[in-house]
CSV table of C-alpha atoms (C1' of nucleotides) in Angstrom, one decimal:
chain,number,residue,atom,x,y,z
A,1,UNK,CA,0.0,0.0,0.0
A,2,UNK,CA,1.1,3.5,-0.8
A,3,UNK,CA,1.9,6.0,1.9
A,4,UNK,CA,0.4,9.5,1.6
A,5,UNK,CA,3.9,10.9,1.0
A,6,UNK,CA,4.4,8.6,-2.0
A,7,UNK,CA,1.0,9.4,-3.4
A,8,UNK,CA,1.7,13.1,-3.2
A,9,UNK,CA,5.2,13.0,-4.7
A,10,UNK,CA,4.3,10.5,-7.4
A,11,UNK,CA,1.8,13.0,-8.7
A,12,UNK,CA,4.3,15.8,-9.1
A,13,UNK,CA,7.8,16.0,-7.4
A,14,UNK,CA,8.0,18.7,-4.8
A,15,UNK,CA,10.7,19.9,-2.4
A,16,UNK,CA,10.8,18.9,1.3
A,17,UNK,CA,9.7,22.3,2.3
A,18,UNK,CA,6.6,22.3,0.1
A,19,UNK,CA,5.9,18.8,1.3
A,20,UNK,CA,6.0,20.0,4.9
A,21,UNK,CA,3.7,22.9,4.1
A,22,UNK,CA,1.2,20.6,2.5
A,23,UNK,CA,1.2,17.8,5.1
A,24,UNK,CA,1.0,20.4,7.9
A,25,UNK,CA,-2.5,21.0,6.8
A,26,UNK,CA,-3.5,17.4,7.3
A,27,UNK,CA,-5.4,16.0,10.2
A,28,UNK,CA,-5.5,12.3,10.8
A,29,UNK,CA,-9.0,11.1,11.6
A,30,UNK,CA,-10.4,7.6,12.5
A,31,UNK,CA,-14.0,7.5,11.3
A,32,UNK,CA,-16.6,4.8,11.6
A,33,UNK,CA,-18.4,2.9,8.9
A,34,UNK,CA,-21.4,4.9,7.8
A,35,UNK,CA,-19.8,8.3,8.5
A,36,UNK,CA,-20.7,10.9,5.9
A,37,UNK,CA,-17.8,12.9,4.5
A,38,UNK,CA,-19.9,15.1,2.2
A,39,UNK,CA,-23.6,15.6,2.1
A,40,UNK,CA,-25.5,16.5,-1.0
A,41,UNK,CA,-26.7,20.1,-1.1
A,42,UNK,CA,-23.9,21.4,1.1
A,43,UNK,CA,-20.8,23.3,0.1
A,44,UNK,CA,-17.6,21.3,0.8
A,45,UNK,CA,-14.7,22.8,2.7
A,46,UNK,CA,-12.6,19.7,3.0
A,47,UNK,CA,-10.7,17.2,1.0
A,48,UNK,CA,-9.8,13.7,2.3
A,49,UNK,CA,-7.0,11.3,1.6
A,50,UNK,CA,-8.0,7.7,2.3
A,51,UNK,CA,-5.3,5.9,4.3
A,52,UNK,CA,-7.4,2.9,5.2
A,53,UNK,CA,-11.0,2.1,4.3
A,54,UNK,CA,-13.4,2.6,1.4
A,55,UNK,CA,-15.8,5.3,0.4
A,56,UNK,CA,-18.6,5.7,-2.1
A,57,UNK,CA,-20.3,8.7,-3.7
A,58,UNK,CA,-24.0,8.5,-4.6
A,59,UNK,CA,-26.9,10.7,-5.7
A,60,UNK,CA,-30.6,10.1,-5.5
A,61,UNK,CA,-32.5,9.4,-8.7
A,62,UNK,CA,-36.2,8.6,-8.4
A,63,UNK,CA,-35.8,8.0,-4.7
A,64,UNK,CA,-33.1,5.5,-5.3
A,65,UNK,CA,-29.4,5.8,-4.4
A,66,UNK,CA,-27.2,5.7,-7.5
A,67,UNK,CA,-23.6,5.0,-6.7
A,68,UNK,CA,-21.2,6.5,-9.2
A,69,UNK,CA,-17.8,6.4,-7.5
A,70,UNK,CA,-15.7,4.4,-5.1
A,71,UNK,CA,-12.6,5.5,-3.4
A,72,UNK,CA,-10.1,3.1,-1.8
A,73,UNK,CA,-6.7,3.4,-0.1
A,74,UNK,CA,-4.6,6.2,-1.4
A,75,UNK,CA,-7.4,7.9,-3.3
A,76,UNK,CA,-8.3,11.5,-2.7
A,77,UNK,CA,-12.0,12.4,-2.0
A,78,UNK,CA,-13.2,15.7,-3.3
A,79,UNK,CA,-16.6,17.0,-3.8
A,80,UNK,CA,-15.2,18.5,-7.0
A,81,UNK,CA,-18.1,20.4,-8.3
A,82,UNK,CA,-18.7,22.0,-5.0
A,83,UNK,CA,-15.0,22.9,-4.6
A,84,UNK,CA,-14.5,24.2,-8.1
A,85,UNK,CA,-17.8,26.0,-8.6
A,86,UNK,CA,-18.1,26.9,-4.9
A,87,UNK,CA,-21.7,25.7,-4.9
A,88,UNK,CA,-23.6,22.9,-3.1
A,89,UNK,CA,-22.4,19.5,-4.2
A,90,UNK,CA,-24.8,17.0,-5.7
A,91,UNK,CA,-23.3,13.9,-4.1
A,92,UNK,CA,-23.2,12.3,-0.7
A,93,UNK,CA,-20.0,10.5,0.2
A,94,UNK,CA,-20.1,7.9,2.9
A,95,UNK,CA,-17.6,5.5,4.4
A,96,UNK,CA,-18.4,1.8,3.8
A,97,UNK,CA,-15.9,0.6,6.4
A,98,UNK,CA,-14.3,1.9,9.5
A,99,UNK,CA,-11.6,4.1,8.0
A,100,UNK,CA,-8.6,6.3,8.6
A,101,UNK,CA,-8.4,9.5,6.6
A,102,UNK,CA,-6.2,12.6,6.4
A,103,UNK,CA,-8.4,15.6,6.2
A,104,UNK,CA,-7.4,19.0,4.8
A,105,UNK,CA,-9.1,22.3,4.8
A,106,UNK,CA,-9.7,23.6,1.3
A,107,UNK,CA,-9.3,27.2,2.1
A,108,UNK,CA,-5.9,26.6,3.6
A,109,UNK,CA,-4.9,24.5,0.6
A,110,UNK,CA,-5.9,27.3,-1.8
A,111,UNK,CA,-3.9,29.8,0.3
A,112,UNK,CA,-0.8,27.6,-0.4
A,113,UNK,CA,-1.6,27.5,-4.1
A,114,UNK,CA,-1.5,31.3,-4.3
A,115,UNK,CA,1.9,31.6,-2.6
A,116,UNK,CA,3.9,28.5,-3.5
A,117,UNK,CA,4.3,27.9,-7.3
A,118,UNK,CA,5.5,24.3,-6.7
A,119,UNK,CA,2.3,23.5,-4.9
A,120,UNK,CA,0.2,25.4,-7.5
A,121,UNK,CA,1.7,23.1,-10.2
A,122,UNK,CA,1.1,20.1,-7.9
A,123,UNK,CA,-2.5,21.2,-7.6
A,124,UNK,CA,-2.7,21.6,-11.4
A,125,UNK,CA,-1.3,18.1,-11.9
A,126,UNK,CA,-3.8,16.8,-9.3
A,127,UNK,CA,-6.7,18.2,-11.3
A,128,UNK,CA,-5.3,17.0,-14.6
A,129,UNK,CA,-5.0,13.5,-13.3
A,130,UNK,CA,-8.5,13.5,-11.8
A,131,UNK,CA,-9.6,14.8,-15.2
A,132,UNK,CA,-8.2,11.9,-17.2
A,133,UNK,CA,-9.5,9.5,-14.6
A,134,UNK,CA,-13.0,10.9,-15.0
A,135,UNK,CA,-12.7,11.0,-18.7
A,136,UNK,CA,-11.7,7.3,-18.8
A,137,UNK,CA,-14.7,6.4,-16.6
A,138,UNK,CA,-16.9,8.3,-19.0
A,139,UNK,CA,-15.4,6.6,-22.0
A,140,UNK,CA,-16.0,3.2,-20.4
A,141,UNK,CA,-19.7,4.1,-20.2
A,142,UNK,CA,-20.0,5.3,-23.7
A,143,UNK,CA,-17.9,2.6,-25.4
A,144,UNK,CA,-18.4,-0.6,-23.4
A,145,UNK,CA,-21.4,-2.8,-22.7
A,146,UNK,CA,-22.5,-3.6,-19.1
A,147,UNK,CA,-21.0,-7.0,-19.4
A,148,UNK,CA,-17.6,-5.6,-20.5
A,149,UNK,CA,-17.7,-3.1,-17.7
A,150,UNK,CA,-18.3,-5.8,-15.2
A,151,UNK,CA,-15.5,-7.9,-16.6
A,152,UNK,CA,-13.1,-5.0,-16.5
A,153,UNK,CA,-14.0,-4.2,-12.9
A,154,UNK,CA,-13.5,-7.9,-12.0
A,155,UNK,CA,-10.0,-7.7,-13.5
A,156,UNK,CA,-8.9,-4.3,-12.4
A,157,UNK,CA,-10.4,-4.3,-8.9
A,158,UNK,CA,-11.6,-7.7,-7.8
A,159,UNK,CA,-11.3,-6.7,-4.2
A,160,UNK,CA,-14.0,-4.1,-4.6
A,161,UNK,CA,-16.6,-6.7,-5.5
A,162,UNK,CA,-15.8,-8.5,-2.2
A,163,UNK,CA,-16.0,-5.3,-0.1
A,164,UNK,CA,-19.1,-3.7,-1.5
A,165,UNK,CA,-22.7,-4.9,-1.7
A,166,UNK,CA,-23.8,-5.9,-5.2
A,167,UNK,CA,-26.6,-3.4,-5.5
A,168,UNK,CA,-24.0,-0.6,-5.2
A,169,UNK,CA,-21.8,-2.3,-7.8
A,170,UNK,CA,-24.8,-2.6,-10.1
A,171,UNK,CA,-25.6,1.1,-10.0
A,172,UNK,CA,-21.9,1.9,-10.3
A,173,UNK,CA,-21.9,-0.1,-13.6
A,174,UNK,CA,-25.1,1.6,-14.7
A,175,UNK,CA,-27.5,-1.4,-14.6
A,176,UNK,CA,-30.1,-2.8,-12.2
A,177,UNK,CA,-29.1,-5.4,-9.7
A,178,UNK,CA,-31.2,-8.0,-11.6
A,179,UNK,CA,-29.1,-7.3,-14.7
A,180,UNK,CA,-25.9,-7.6,-12.8
A,181,UNK,CA,-27.0,-11.0,-11.4
A,182,UNK,CA,-27.7,-12.1,-15.0
A,183,UNK,CA,-24.2,-10.9,-16.1
A,184,UNK,CA,-22.6,-12.7,-13.2
A,185,UNK,CA,-24.5,-15.9,-14.1
A,186,UNK,CA,-23.1,-15.7,-17.6
A,187,UNK,CA,-19.6,-14.9,-16.7
A,188,UNK,CA,-19.4,-17.6,-14.1
B,1,UNK,CA,-19.6,35.7,-28.8
B,2,UNK,CA,-16.8,35.7,-26.3
B,3,UNK,CA,-13.3,36.8,-27.3
B,4,UNK,CA,-10.4,34.7,-26.3
B,5,UNK,CA,-9.3,37.4,-23.8
B,6,UNK,CA,-12.6,37.2,-22.0
B,7,UNK,CA,-12.5,33.5,-22.0
B,8,UNK,CA,-9.1,33.4,-20.5
B,9,UNK,CA,-9.8,36.0,-17.8
B,10,UNK,CA,-13.2,34.6,-16.9
B,11,UNK,CA,-11.5,31.4,-15.9
B,12,UNK,CA,-9.2,33.0,-13.5
B,13,UNK,CA,-8.2,36.7,-13.3
B,14,UNK,CA,-4.6,37.4,-14.4
B,15,UNK,CA,-2.5,40.5,-14.7
B,16,UNK,CA,-1.8,42.2,-18.1
B,17,UNK,CA,1.7,40.9,-18.1
B,18,UNK,CA,0.7,37.3,-17.6
B,19,UNK,CA,-2.0,37.8,-20.2
B,20,UNK,CA,0.7,39.0,-22.7
B,21,UNK,CA,2.9,36.1,-21.9
B,22,UNK,CA,0.1,33.7,-22.5
B,23,UNK,CA,-1.3,35.2,-25.7
B,24,UNK,CA,2.2,35.6,-27.1
B,25,UNK,CA,2.3,31.8,-27.4
B,26,UNK,CA,-0.8,31.8,-29.6
B,27,UNK,CA,-0.8,31.5,-33.4
B,28,UNK,CA,-3.9,32.3,-35.3
B,29,UNK,CA,-4.7,29.7,-37.9
B,30,UNK,CA,-7.5,29.4,-40.5
B,31,UNK,CA,-8.2,25.8,-41.1
B,32,UNK,CA,-10.5,24.1,-43.6
B,33,UNK,CA,-13.5,21.8,-42.8
B,34,UNK,CA,-12.2,18.3,-42.4
B,35,UNK,CA,-8.8,19.3,-41.0
B,36,UNK,CA,-7.5,17.0,-38.3
B,37,UNK,CA,-6.3,18.7,-35.1
B,38,UNK,CA,-5.3,15.5,-33.3
B,39,UNK,CA,-5.0,12.0,-34.6
B,40,UNK,CA,-5.5,8.9,-32.6
B,41,UNK,CA,-2.3,7.1,-31.6
B,42,UNK,CA,-0.2,10.2,-31.7
B,43,UNK,CA,1.2,12.3,-28.8
B,44,UNK,CA,-0.2,15.8,-28.8
B,45,UNK,CA,2.0,18.9,-28.6
B,46,UNK,CA,-0.7,21.5,-29.1
B,47,UNK,CA,-3.8,23.0,-27.6
B,48,UNK,CA,-6.3,25.0,-29.6
B,49,UNK,CA,-8.8,27.7,-28.8
B,50,UNK,CA,-11.7,27.7,-31.2
B,51,UNK,CA,-12.4,31.3,-32.3
B,52,UNK,CA,-14.8,30.3,-35.0
B,53,UNK,CA,-16.0,26.9,-36.1
B,54,UNK,CA,-16.8,23.5,-34.6
B,55,UNK,CA,-14.8,20.4,-33.8
B,56,UNK,CA,-15.6,16.9,-32.8
B,57,UNK,CA,-13.6,14.1,-31.1
B,58,UNK,CA,-14.2,10.5,-31.9
B,59,UNK,CA,-12.8,7.0,-31.5
B,60,UNK,CA,-13.3,3.9,-33.4
B,61,UNK,CA,-15.3,1.1,-31.9
B,62,UNK,CA,-16.1,-2.0,-34.1
B,63,UNK,CA,-14.9,-0.1,-37.1
B,64,UNK,CA,-17.5,2.6,-36.4
B,65,UNK,CA,-16.7,6.2,-35.5
B,66,UNK,CA,-18.1,7.1,-32.1
B,67,UNK,CA,-18.3,10.8,-31.4
B,68,UNK,CA,-18.0,11.7,-27.8
B,69,UNK,CA,-17.3,15.4,-27.7
B,70,UNK,CA,-18.1,18.6,-29.6
B,71,UNK,CA,-16.2,21.9,-29.3
B,72,UNK,CA,-17.6,25.2,-30.4
B,73,UNK,CA,-16.7,28.9,-30.3
B,74,UNK,CA,-14.6,29.8,-27.2
B,75,UNK,CA,-13.9,26.1,-26.3
B,76,UNK,CA,-10.4,24.8,-25.7
B,77,UNK,CA,-9.4,21.7,-27.5
B,78,UNK,CA,-7.0,19.4,-25.7
B,79,UNK,CA,-6.1,15.8,-26.2
B,80,UNK,CA,-6.1,15.6,-22.5
B,81,UNK,CA,-5.0,12.1,-21.9
B,82,UNK,CA,-2.1,12.5,-24.3
B,83,UNK,CA,-1.1,15.8,-22.7
B,84,UNK,CA,-1.4,14.6,-19.1
B,85,UNK,CA,0.0,11.1,-19.4
B,86,UNK,CA,2.3,12.1,-22.3
B,87,UNK,CA,1.2,9.0,-24.2
B,88,UNK,CA,-0.5,8.6,-27.6
B,89,UNK,CA,-4.1,9.9,-27.4
B,90,UNK,CA,-7.0,7.6,-28.2
B,91,UNK,CA,-9.1,10.2,-30.0
B,92,UNK,CA,-9.1,11.9,-33.3
B,93,UNK,CA,-10.3,15.6,-33.4
B,94,UNK,CA,-11.5,17.0,-36.7
B,95,UNK,CA,-13.0,20.3,-37.8
B,96,UNK,CA,-16.6,20.1,-39.0
B,97,UNK,CA,-16.6,23.6,-40.5
B,98,UNK,CA,-14.0,26.0,-41.9
B,99,UNK,CA,-12.6,27.3,-38.7
B,100,UNK,CA,-10.3,29.9,-37.1
B,101,UNK,CA,-8.3,28.6,-34.1
B,102,UNK,CA,-5.6,30.0,-31.9
B,103,UNK,CA,-2.9,27.3,-31.6
B,104,UNK,CA,-0.5,27.1,-28.6
B,105,UNK,CA,2.5,24.9,-28.1
B,106,UNK,CA,2.1,22.8,-25.0
B,107,UNK,CA,5.8,22.7,-24.1
B,108,UNK,CA,5.9,26.5,-24.1
B,109,UNK,CA,2.7,26.6,-22.0
B,110,UNK,CA,4.2,24.3,-19.4
B,111,UNK,CA,7.4,26.4,-19.3
B,112,UNK,CA,5.2,29.4,-18.3
B,113,UNK,CA,3.4,27.3,-15.6
B,114,UNK,CA,6.8,26.6,-14.0
B,115,UNK,CA,7.8,30.2,-13.8
B,116,UNK,CA,4.6,32.2,-13.4
B,117,UNK,CA,2.5,31.4,-10.3
B,118,UNK,CA,-0.4,33.3,-11.7
B,119,UNK,CA,-0.5,31.2,-14.8
B,120,UNK,CA,0.2,28.1,-12.9
B,121,UNK,CA,-3.0,28.8,-10.9
B,122,UNK,CA,-4.8,29.7,-14.2
B,123,UNK,CA,-3.8,26.3,-15.6
B,124,UNK,CA,-5.0,24.7,-12.4
B,125,UNK,CA,-8.4,26.4,-12.7
B,126,UNK,CA,-8.5,25.4,-16.4
B,127,UNK,CA,-8.0,21.7,-15.5
B,128,UNK,CA,-10.5,22.0,-12.6
B,129,UNK,CA,-13.2,23.4,-14.8
B,130,UNK,CA,-12.6,20.8,-17.5
B,131,UNK,CA,-12.8,18.2,-14.8
B,132,UNK,CA,-16.3,19.3,-13.6
B,133,UNK,CA,-17.4,19.6,-17.2
B,134,UNK,CA,-16.3,16.0,-17.9
B,135,UNK,CA,-17.9,14.9,-14.6
B,136,UNK,CA,-21.1,16.5,-15.5
B,137,UNK,CA,-21.1,14.8,-18.9
B,138,UNK,CA,-20.5,11.5,-17.2
B,139,UNK,CA,-23.3,12.1,-14.7
B,140,UNK,CA,-25.7,12.8,-17.6
B,141,UNK,CA,-24.8,9.4,-19.0
B,142,UNK,CA,-25.3,7.5,-15.8
B,143,UNK,CA,-28.4,9.3,-14.6
B,144,UNK,CA,-30.4,10.3,-17.6
B,145,UNK,CA,-32.2,8.3,-20.3
B,146,UNK,CA,-31.4,8.8,-24.0
B,147,UNK,CA,-34.6,10.8,-24.4
B,148,UNK,CA,-33.7,13.1,-21.5
B,149,UNK,CA,-30.2,13.5,-22.9
B,150,UNK,CA,-31.6,14.6,-26.3
B,151,UNK,CA,-34.1,17.0,-24.8
B,152,UNK,CA,-31.3,18.5,-22.6
B,153,UNK,CA,-29.1,19.0,-25.7
B,154,UNK,CA,-32.1,20.5,-27.6
B,155,UNK,CA,-32.5,23.0,-24.8
B,156,UNK,CA,-28.9,23.8,-24.0
B,157,UNK,CA,-27.4,23.7,-27.4
B,158,UNK,CA,-30.1,23.7,-30.2
B,159,UNK,CA,-27.6,25.2,-32.7
B,160,UNK,CA,-25.4,22.1,-32.5
B,161,UNK,CA,-28.2,19.9,-33.9
B,162,UNK,CA,-28.4,22.2,-36.9
B,163,UNK,CA,-24.7,22.2,-37.5
B,164,UNK,CA,-23.9,18.5,-37.1
B,165,UNK,CA,-25.1,15.4,-38.9
B,166,UNK,CA,-27.5,13.3,-36.8
B,167,UNK,CA,-25.4,10.2,-36.9
B,168,UNK,CA,-22.8,12.1,-34.9
B,169,UNK,CA,-25.3,13.5,-32.5
B,170,UNK,CA,-26.6,9.9,-32.0
B,171,UNK,CA,-23.3,8.5,-31.0
B,172,UNK,CA,-22.6,11.6,-28.9
B,173,UNK,CA,-25.9,10.7,-27.0
B,174,UNK,CA,-24.8,7.1,-26.8
B,175,UNK,CA,-27.5,5.6,-29.0
B,176,UNK,CA,-27.8,4.4,-32.6
B,177,UNK,CA,-29.1,6.8,-35.3
B,178,UNK,CA,-32.3,4.7,-35.5
B,179,UNK,CA,-33.0,5.2,-31.9
B,180,UNK,CA,-32.3,8.9,-32.2
B,181,UNK,CA,-34.8,9.1,-35.0
B,182,UNK,CA,-37.4,7.4,-32.8
B,183,UNK,CA,-36.7,9.8,-30.0
B,184,UNK,CA,-37.1,12.8,-32.4
B,185,UNK,CA,-40.4,11.4,-33.7
B,186,UNK,CA,-41.7,11.2,-30.1
B,187,UNK,CA,-40.5,14.6,-29.0
B,188,UNK,CA,-41.9,16.3,-32.2
C,1,DG,C1',-34.6,22.1,-61.8
C,2,DA,C1',-33.5,17.1,-62.6
C,3,DA,C1',-30.4,13.2,-61.5
C,4,DG,C1',-27.7,11.4,-58.2
C,5,DA,C1',-25.8,11.2,-53.7
C,6,DA,C1',-26.2,11.7,-48.9
C,7,DA,C1',-28.9,12.1,-44.7
C,8,DT,C1',-32.9,10.8,-42.2
C,9,DT,C1',-36.9,8.2,-41.0
C,10,DT,C1',-39.7,4.1,-40.8
C,11,DA,C1',-40.7,-0.8,-40.5
C,12,DA,C1',-40.0,-5.5,-38.8
C,13,DC,C1',-37.9,-8.4,-36.0
C,14,DA,C1',-34.0,-9.7,-32.5
C,15,DA,C1',-31.5,-8.9,-28.4
C,16,DA,C1',-30.8,-6.6,-24.1
C,17,DT,C1',-32.4,-4.5,-20.0
C,18,DG,C1',-36.0,-3.1,-16.7
C,19,DT,C1',-39.8,-4.3,-13.4
C,20,DT,C1',-42.1,-7.0,-10.1
C,21,DA,C1',-42.2,-10.7,-7.2
C,22,DA,C1',-40.7,-14.9,-5.4
C,23,DA,C1',-37.0,-18.2,-4.2
C,24,DA,C1',-32.6,-19.2,-2.6
C,25,DA,C1',-28.4,-18.1,-0.2
C,26,DA,C1',-25.7,-15.7,3.0
C,27,DT,C1',-25.2,-13.0,7.1
C,28,DC,C1',-26.4,-11.5,11.8
C,29,DA,C1',-28.1,-11.5,16.5
C,30,DC,C1',-28.9,-14.0,20.3
D,1,DG,C1',-26.7,-23.4,16.1
D,2,DT,C1',-31.4,-21.3,15.0
D,3,DG,C1',-34.6,-18.0,13.6
D,4,DA,C1',-34.8,-13.5,11.5
D,5,DT,C1',-32.9,-10.4,8.4
D,6,DT,C1',-30.5,-9.0,4.6
D,7,DT,C1',-28.4,-10.0,0.2
D,8,DT,C1',-28.4,-12.3,-4.1
D,9,DT,C1',-30.4,-15.0,-7.7
D,10,DT,C1',-34.1,-16.6,-10.6
D,11,DA,C1',-38.5,-16.3,-13.2
D,12,DA,C1',-42.0,-14.1,-16.1
D,13,DC,C1',-43.3,-10.6,-18.6
D,14,DA,C1',-42.9,-5.5,-20.4
D,15,DT,C1',-40.2,-2.0,-22.4
D,16,DT,C1',-36.4,-0.2,-24.6
D,17,DT,C1',-32.8,-0.3,-27.8
D,18,DG,C1',-30.2,-2.6,-31.6
D,19,DT,C1',-30.0,-4.5,-36.4
D,20,DT,C1',-30.9,-4.8,-41.1
D,21,DA,C1',-33.1,-3.1,-44.9
D,22,DA,C1',-36.2,-0.2,-47.4
D,23,DA,C1',-38.5,4.2,-48.0
D,24,DT,C1',-38.4,9.0,-47.8
D,25,DT,C1',-36.5,13.4,-47.5
D,26,DT,C1',-32.8,16.7,-48.1
D,27,DC,C1',-28.8,18.3,-50.2
D,28,DT,C1',-25.3,18.8,-54.3
D,29,DT,C1',-23.9,19.3,-58.7
D,30,DC,C1',-24.4,20.1,-63.2
DNA sequence: GAAGAAATTTAACAAATGTTAAAAAATCAC
DNA sequence: GTGATTTTTTAACATTTGTTAAATTTCTTC
């Protein structure tokens, strides 16, 4: 498993001093399963680095929860729309296991961006990588069938299917749970 | 219509000096309909600002072109994956009309990012806004039906449907052209 | 403006996915 | 371990979307 230091510096190499500045903003928190990191309709002021545990983001659609993102160890958790547009976010993010996270205040982070060019470029790289991750996820939806999406998930992240209930996996893949069961019956 | 200057400064306010530095990298080009801005399988070294015209990005899937993005006046055209990961891009971007673009060299842009903190933060904001745009497009796919997607497009960008052949609109919406025709027959 | 080409719609049928409800399996609490 | 609860699978049928091909409309070119 990657440490937070490795994750930060792998994104974009920064000096020890910048690293200190960045990590000094972080607060280690142990949070229980079910804890809500972001709540739909609220403006977010925090970003979280997942040290241990798993999180999911979901929205409501026709009174049903639709899961569209999972975060695992060494992932960052943003309510990106809320952060960028400075408006209420549309998603709720909850922890699916007892977890350890490093929490950072977004206002303090943005302060750093304005005064430290190394960190400004680190923040740029962060957004750029999040962008291509989101783009890839989008492409998967537009270019692959539900069965292909499931197989890809099975290959790339088999642990996720063990750790998360299948109704959440189903909505993550964009199908109903019944369809996912059918797919699993085929693949088996 | 927005000028390029307005588009740049709306994203993130920058000083006149930074603005000069940025725009000095730009080269105005008049390019014909059908011109390829990025070609699949190649690493991109440029970014384009569309002053006049329209562009589309597509990939091949089972020997068929699948259009997944349109760019119009005052949009920026990146081959983002290629730029961020510095690997061959998976998409081809072509101009659908005779167009005027401002072309910028990515290496020179990145030079500026490393020396000018204002521009580094501008570049960060650019990536952040592209991120939430991509995220929104993804959410539309996971949360809305094809009919809803068509209606939304009709409302938000009616001109696009006039300017672009329907088979491209169909694949942009993630359905076949036959299905799009059916949707249009219903909506009418 | 007429002939040909391209784009769009319609039709008929096949395949995939959704919906509802019930059955089966797995998990939890005691 | 046993009963209750939750999760997952299966079944039956409805709806949506895809596929192929033909018909129609629109656009080009001369």
